[in-house]
C-alpha positions as semicolon CSV with decimal commas, in nm:
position;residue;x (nm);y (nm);z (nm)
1;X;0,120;9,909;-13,783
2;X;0,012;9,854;-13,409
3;X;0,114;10,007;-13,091
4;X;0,050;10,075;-12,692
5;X;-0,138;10,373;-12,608
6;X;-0,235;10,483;-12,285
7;X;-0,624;10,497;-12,194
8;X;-0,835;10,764;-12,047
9;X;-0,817;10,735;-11,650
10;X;-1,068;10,536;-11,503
11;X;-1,277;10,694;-11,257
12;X;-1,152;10,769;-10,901
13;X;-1,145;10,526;-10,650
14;X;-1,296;10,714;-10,368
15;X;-1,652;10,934;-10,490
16;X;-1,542;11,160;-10,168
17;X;-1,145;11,236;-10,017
18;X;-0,853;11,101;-10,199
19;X;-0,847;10,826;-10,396
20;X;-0,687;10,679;-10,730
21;X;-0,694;10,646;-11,056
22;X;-0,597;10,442;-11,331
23;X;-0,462;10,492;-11,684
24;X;-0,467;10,138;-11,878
25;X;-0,252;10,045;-12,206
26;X;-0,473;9,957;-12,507
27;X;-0,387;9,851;-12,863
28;X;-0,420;10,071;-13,128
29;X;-0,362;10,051;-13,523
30;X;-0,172;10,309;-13,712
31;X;-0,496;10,523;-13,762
32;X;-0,587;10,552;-13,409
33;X;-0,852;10,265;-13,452
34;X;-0,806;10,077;-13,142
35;X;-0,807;9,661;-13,166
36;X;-0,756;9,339;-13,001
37;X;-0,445;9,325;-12,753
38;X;-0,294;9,021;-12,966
39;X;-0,193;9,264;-13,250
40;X;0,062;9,460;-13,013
41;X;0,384;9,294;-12,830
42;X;0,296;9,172;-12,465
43;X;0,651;9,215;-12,382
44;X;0,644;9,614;-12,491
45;X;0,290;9,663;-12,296
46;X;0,363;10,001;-12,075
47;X;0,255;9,923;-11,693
48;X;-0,053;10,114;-11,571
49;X;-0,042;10,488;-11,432
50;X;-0,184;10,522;-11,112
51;X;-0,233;10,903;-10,980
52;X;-0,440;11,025;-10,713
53;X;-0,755;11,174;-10,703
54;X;-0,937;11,445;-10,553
55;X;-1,344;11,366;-10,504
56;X;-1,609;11,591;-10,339
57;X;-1,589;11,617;-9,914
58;X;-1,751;11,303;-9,774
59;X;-2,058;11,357;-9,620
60;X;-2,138;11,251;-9,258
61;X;-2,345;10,982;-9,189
62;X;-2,516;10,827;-8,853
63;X;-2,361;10,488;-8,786
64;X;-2,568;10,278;-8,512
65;X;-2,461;9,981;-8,289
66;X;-2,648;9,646;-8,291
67;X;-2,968;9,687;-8,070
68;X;-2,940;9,557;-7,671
69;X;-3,136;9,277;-7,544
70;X;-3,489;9,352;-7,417
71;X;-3,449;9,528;-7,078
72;X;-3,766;9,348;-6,961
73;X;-3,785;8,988;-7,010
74;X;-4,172;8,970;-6,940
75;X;-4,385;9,227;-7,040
76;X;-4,324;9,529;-7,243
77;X;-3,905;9,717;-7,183
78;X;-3,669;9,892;-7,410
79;X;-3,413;9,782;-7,662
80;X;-3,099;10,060;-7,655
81;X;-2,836;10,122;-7,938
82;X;-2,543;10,384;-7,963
83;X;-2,586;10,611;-8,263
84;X;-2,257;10,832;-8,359
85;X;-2,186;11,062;-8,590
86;X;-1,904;10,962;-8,861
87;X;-1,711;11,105;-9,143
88;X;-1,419;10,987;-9,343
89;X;-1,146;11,250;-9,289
90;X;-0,897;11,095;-9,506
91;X;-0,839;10,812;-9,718
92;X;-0,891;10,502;-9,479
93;X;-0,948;10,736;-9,143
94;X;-1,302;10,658;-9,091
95;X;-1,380;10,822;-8,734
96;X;-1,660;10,940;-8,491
97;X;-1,712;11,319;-8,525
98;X;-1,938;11,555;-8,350
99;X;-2,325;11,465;-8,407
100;X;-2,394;11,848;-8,496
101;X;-2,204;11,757;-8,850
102;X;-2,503;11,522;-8,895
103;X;-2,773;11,734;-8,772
104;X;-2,640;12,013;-9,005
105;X;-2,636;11,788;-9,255
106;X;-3,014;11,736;-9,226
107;X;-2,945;11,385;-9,190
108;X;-3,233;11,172;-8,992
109;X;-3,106;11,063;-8,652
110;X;-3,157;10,676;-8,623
111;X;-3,369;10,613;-8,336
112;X;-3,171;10,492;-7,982
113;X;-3,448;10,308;-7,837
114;X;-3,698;10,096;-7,943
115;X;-4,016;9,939;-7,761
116;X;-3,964;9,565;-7,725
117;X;-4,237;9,293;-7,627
118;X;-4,182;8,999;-7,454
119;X;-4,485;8,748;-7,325
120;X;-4,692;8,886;-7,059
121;X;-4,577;8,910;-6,727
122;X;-4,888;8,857;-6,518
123;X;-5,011;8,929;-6,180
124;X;-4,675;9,046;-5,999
125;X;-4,587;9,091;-5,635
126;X;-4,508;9,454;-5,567
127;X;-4,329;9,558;-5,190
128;X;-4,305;9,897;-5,055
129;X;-3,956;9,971;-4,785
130;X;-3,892;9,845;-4,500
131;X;-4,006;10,076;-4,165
132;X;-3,716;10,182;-3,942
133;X;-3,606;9,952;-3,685
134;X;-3,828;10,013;-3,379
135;X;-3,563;9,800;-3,137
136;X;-3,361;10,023;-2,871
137;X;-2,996;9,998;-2,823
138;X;-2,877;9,614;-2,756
139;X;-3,209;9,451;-2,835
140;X;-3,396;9,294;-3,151
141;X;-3,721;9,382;-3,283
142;X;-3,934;9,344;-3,629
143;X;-3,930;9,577;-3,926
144;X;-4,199;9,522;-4,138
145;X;-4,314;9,665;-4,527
146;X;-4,634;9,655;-4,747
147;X;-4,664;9,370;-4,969
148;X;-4,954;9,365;-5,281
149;X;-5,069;9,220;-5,545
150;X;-5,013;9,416;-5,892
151;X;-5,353;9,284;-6,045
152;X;-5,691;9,296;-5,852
153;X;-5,842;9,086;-6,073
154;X;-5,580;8,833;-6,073
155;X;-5,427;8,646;-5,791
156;X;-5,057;8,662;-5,739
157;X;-4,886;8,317;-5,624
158;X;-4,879;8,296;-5,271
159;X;-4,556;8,070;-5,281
160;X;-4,356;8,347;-5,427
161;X;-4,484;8,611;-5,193
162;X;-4,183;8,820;-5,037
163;X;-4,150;8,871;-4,657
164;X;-4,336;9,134;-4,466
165;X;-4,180;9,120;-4,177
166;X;-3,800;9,061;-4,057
167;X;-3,615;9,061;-3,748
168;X;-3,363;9,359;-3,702
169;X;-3,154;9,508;-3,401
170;X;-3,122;9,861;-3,207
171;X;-2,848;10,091;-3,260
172;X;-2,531;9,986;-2,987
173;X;-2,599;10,082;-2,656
174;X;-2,263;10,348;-2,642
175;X;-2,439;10,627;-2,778
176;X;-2,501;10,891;-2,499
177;X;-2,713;11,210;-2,444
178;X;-2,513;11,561;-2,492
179;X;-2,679;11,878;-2,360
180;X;-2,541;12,238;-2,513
181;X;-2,551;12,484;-2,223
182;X;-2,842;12,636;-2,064
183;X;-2,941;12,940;-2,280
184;X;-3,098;13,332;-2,108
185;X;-3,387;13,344;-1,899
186;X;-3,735;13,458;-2,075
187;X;-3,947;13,569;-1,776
188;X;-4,015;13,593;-1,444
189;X;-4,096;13,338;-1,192
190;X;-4,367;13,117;-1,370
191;X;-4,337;13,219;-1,696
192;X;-3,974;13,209;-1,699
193;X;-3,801;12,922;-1,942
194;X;-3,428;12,856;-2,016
195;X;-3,375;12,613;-2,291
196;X;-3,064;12,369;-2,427
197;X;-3,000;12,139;-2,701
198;X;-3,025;11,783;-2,606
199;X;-2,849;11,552;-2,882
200;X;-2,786;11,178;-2,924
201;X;-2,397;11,086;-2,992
202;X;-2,169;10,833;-3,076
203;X;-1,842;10,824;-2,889
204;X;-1,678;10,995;-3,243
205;X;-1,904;11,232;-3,145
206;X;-2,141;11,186;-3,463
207;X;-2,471;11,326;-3,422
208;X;-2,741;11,035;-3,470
209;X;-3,146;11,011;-3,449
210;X;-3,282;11,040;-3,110
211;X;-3,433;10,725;-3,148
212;X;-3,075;10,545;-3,082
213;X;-3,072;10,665;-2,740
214;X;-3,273;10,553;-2,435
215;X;-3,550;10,775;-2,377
216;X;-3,626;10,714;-2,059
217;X;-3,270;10,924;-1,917
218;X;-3,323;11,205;-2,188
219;X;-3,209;11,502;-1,985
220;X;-3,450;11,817;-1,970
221;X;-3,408;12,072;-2,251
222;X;-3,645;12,301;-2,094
223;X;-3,597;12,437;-1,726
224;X;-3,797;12,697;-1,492
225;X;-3,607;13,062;-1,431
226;X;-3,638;13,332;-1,292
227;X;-3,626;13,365;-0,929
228;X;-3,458;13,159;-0,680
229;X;-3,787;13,054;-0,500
230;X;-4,034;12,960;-0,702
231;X;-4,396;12,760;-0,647
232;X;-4,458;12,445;-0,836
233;X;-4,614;12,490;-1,226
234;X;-4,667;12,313;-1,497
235;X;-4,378;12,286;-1,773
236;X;-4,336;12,137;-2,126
237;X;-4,098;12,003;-2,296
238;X;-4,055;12,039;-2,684
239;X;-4,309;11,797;-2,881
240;X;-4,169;11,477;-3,002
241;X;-4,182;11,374;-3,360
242;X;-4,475;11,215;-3,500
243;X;-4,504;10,873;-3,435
244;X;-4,552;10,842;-3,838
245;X;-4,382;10,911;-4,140
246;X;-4,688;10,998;-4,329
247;X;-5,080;11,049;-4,301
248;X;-5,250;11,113;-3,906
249;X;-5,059;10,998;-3,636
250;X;-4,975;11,086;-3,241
251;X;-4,702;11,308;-3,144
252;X;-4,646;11,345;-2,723
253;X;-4,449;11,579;-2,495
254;X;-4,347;11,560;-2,128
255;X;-4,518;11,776;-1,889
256;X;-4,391;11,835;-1,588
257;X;-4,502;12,003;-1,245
258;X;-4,190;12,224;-1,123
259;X;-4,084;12,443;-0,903
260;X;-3,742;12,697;-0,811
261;X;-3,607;12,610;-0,459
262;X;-3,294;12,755;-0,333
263;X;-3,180;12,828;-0,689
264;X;-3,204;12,435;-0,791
265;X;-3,503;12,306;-0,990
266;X;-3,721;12,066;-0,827
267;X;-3,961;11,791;-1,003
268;X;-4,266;11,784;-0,811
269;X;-4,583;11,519;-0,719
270;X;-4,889;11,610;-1,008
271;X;-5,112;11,697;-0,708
272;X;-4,908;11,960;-0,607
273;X;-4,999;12,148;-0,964
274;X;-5,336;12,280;-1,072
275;X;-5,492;12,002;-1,272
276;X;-5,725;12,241;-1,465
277;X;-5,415;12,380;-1,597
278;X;-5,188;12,119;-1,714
279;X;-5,090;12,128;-2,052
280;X;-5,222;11,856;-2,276
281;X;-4,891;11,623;-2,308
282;X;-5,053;11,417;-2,684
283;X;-5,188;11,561;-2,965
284;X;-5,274;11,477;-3,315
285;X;-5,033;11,567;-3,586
286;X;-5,039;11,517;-3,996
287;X;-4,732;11,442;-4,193
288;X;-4,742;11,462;-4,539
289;X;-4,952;11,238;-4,768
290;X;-4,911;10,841;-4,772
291;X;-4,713;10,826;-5,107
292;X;-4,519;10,511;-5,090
293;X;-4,268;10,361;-5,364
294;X;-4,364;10,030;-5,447
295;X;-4,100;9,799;-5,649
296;X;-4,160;9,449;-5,834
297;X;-3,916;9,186;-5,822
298;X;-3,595;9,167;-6,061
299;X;-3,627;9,079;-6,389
300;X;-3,373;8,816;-6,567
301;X;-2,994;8,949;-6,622
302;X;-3,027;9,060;-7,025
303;X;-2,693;8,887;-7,072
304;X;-2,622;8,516;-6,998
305;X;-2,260;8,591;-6,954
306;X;-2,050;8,926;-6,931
307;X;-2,258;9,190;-6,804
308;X;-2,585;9,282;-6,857
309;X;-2,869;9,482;-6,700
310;X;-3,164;9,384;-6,501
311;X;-3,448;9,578;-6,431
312;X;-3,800;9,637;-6,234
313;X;-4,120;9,868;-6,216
314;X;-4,071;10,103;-5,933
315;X;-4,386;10,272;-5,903
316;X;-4,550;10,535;-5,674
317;X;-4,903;10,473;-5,462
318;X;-5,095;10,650;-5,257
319;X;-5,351;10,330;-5,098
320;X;-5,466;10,190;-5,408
321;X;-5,414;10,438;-5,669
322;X;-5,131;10,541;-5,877
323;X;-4,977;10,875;-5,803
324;X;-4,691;11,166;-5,880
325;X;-4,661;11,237;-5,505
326;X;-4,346;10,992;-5,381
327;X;-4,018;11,205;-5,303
328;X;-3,792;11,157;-5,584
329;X;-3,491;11,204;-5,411
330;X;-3,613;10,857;-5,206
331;X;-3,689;10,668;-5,532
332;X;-3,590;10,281;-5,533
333;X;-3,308;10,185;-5,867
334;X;-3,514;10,048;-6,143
335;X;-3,200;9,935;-6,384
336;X;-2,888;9,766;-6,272
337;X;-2,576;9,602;-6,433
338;X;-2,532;9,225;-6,350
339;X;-2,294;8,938;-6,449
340;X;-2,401;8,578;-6,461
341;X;-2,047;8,487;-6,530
342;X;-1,778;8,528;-6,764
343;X;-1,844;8,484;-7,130
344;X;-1,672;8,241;-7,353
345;X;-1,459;8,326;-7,627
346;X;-1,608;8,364;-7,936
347;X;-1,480;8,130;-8,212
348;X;-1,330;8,290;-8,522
349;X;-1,566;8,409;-8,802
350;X;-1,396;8,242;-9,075
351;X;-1,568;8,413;-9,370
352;X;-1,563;8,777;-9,236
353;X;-1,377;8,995;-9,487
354;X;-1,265;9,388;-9,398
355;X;-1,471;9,692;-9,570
356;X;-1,230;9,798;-9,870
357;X;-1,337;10,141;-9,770
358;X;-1,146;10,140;-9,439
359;X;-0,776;10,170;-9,379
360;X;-0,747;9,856;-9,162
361;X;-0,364;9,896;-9,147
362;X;-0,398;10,194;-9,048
363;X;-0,665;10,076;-8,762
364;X;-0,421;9,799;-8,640
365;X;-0,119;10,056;-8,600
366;X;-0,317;10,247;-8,396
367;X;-0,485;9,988;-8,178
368;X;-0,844;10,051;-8,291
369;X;-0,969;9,680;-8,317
370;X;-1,113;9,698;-7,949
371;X;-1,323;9,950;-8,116
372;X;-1,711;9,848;-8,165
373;X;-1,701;10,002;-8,535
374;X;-1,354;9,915;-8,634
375;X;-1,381;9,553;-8,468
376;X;-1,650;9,531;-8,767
377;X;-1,506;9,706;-9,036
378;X;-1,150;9,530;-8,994
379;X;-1,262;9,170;-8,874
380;X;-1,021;9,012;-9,067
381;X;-0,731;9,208;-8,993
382;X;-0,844;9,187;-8,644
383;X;-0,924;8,866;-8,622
384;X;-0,558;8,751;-8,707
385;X;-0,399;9,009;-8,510
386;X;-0,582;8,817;-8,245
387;X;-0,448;8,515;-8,365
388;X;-0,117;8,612;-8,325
């Protein structure tokens, strides 16, 4: 009167890749007409089918990270975020994939950065870089840098104001003059010029500024030629650099009165030259605009343990105004990674439960729980694998 007959399949398990499905037993009279289980003998109930099923491809989707800490703790910074690409491949192999699959996919890229506002940060003290050491070799000097106030209308603390100033010391005293040799004549008697290079060297031999040398035993790099009797003349030597780094400043030469005797070169008394005729041994000279980098103090580390970032405005003035002008190539790091100290260990979620979706065997044969996504997806699995 009553029997077991298998079910239609129920659907598949997975709506994309392979998945399964299952056929179920239900009890059915002699006419087909199907009715309660308790008719039909338990102990004759067939065990269910299971056979695998084929779904559509699975789609690609964007899969994004939890958002960063605010890069600025005052003021307005940036939250970041990783956004990937992902597909499942095969049943349980979730992975990362190239991000064109989404983009062909027309799928809408999450966005990777995000403005974030913390409380204002107020008037701020903003310091430009330090000038080179003016000390010579063996001796101490000052260095000193620009130091403002970011607001004009609003008075920066004077008890947190940086340093301005700061002792430094010259260059050591071994580095020596080198002269190249003396190149071809140009002229005749009081026209006539020979010329060398004159470097300053460490005893490797390194080529350094002239400014770590003594320049009061610079050799000559500029001699008379010509004949070997000559009268005294006026010479000069190659212009120095300008005293500044930027805007109007002084640049000087030496001038010399000379003269040829008995082949050798002879430094002469002033008087014996023609005053009206000596070259002029200063002049002014123009470097390029004043464009200085300017940089605020460092924000809080983002993290309070493991690393973080910390960051600060670096920002480009010429006198009061905001410009484009500073050399990039000189631009101060605005972003840094920092660590306060190590973090402690995180105590076991004890309600986290894997994603049925994901293989998570799988994931632990093949190491994957030091993954961001997979640490996730698998946190149970992964969580006792820790355990153990």
């Amino acid at each position: 009167m009553y029997r077991w007959k298998l079910s239609s399949q129920e659907p598949c398990s997975m709506t994309c890749s392979i998945g399964v499905s299952k056929s179920l037993a239900m009890c059915v009279r002699y006419d087909g007409i199907e009715v309660d289980d308790v008719y039909c003998d338990a102990l004759t109930r067939p065990e269910p089918v299971h056979d695998f099923c084929i779904g559509r491809e699975c789609q690609p989707r964007w899969e994004a990270s939890s958002w960063s800490e605010c890069s600025r703790t005052c003021g307005e910074g940036f939250q970041f975020r990783l956004v990937r690409c992902w597909k499942m491949l095969a049943p349980g192999l979730d992975s990362s994939v190239y991000s064109d699959l989404c983009i062909e996919a027309q799928l809408e890229r999450p966005p990777e950065r995000r403005a974030c506002k913390s409380p204002t940060c107020g008037p701020q003290w903003e310091v430009a870089e330090w000038s080179e050491c003016p000390a010579k070799c063996g001796r101490r000097a000052q260095v000193t840098r620009e130091v403002r106030c970011s607001d004009e209308t609003h008075a920066c603390d004077e008890a947190t104001r940086p340093a301005s100033t700061k002792n430094c010391t010259g260059p050591p005293c071994e580095r020596q003059w080198t002269a190249s040799e003396w190149g071809p004549c140009s002229g005749i008697c009081g026209h006539g010029k020979t010329v060398r290079h004159v470097y300053c060297k460490t005893p490797e031999g390194r080529v350094v500024p002239e400014s770590q040398c003594s320049p009061e035993n610079k050799p000559l790099a500029i001699h008379p030629c010509g004949d070997n009797e000559c009268p005294p003349h006026w010479l000069a030597q190659d212009w120095e650099r300008c005293n500044t780094t930027c805007g109007r400043g002084v640049k000087r030469r030496t001038v010399l009165c000379v003269g040829i005797t008995g082949g050798k070169v002879q430094i002469n008394e002033e008087e014996e030259c023609d005053s009206s005729k000596r070259p002029v041994d200063e002049d002014t000279c123009f470097e390029r605009p004043c464009f200085k980098w300017y940089t605020t103090p460092w924000s809080e580390c983002t993290k309070t343990c493991g690393v973080g970032v910390r960051m600060r405005d670096v920002k480009c003035y010429q006198g009061r105004e905001l410009v484009r002008g500073c050399d990039p190539l000189t631009k101060p790091v605005n972003k840094q990674t920092c660590a306060l100290q190590p973090c402690p260990t995180e105590p076991p979620d004890e309600n986290c439960q894997d994603r049925p979706t994901t293989n998570c065997s799988l994931a632990l044969k093949v190491n994957l729980c030091s993954h961001w996504y997979y640490s996730k997806a698998c946190c149970h699995s992964c969580r006792n694998l820790r355990a153990s």
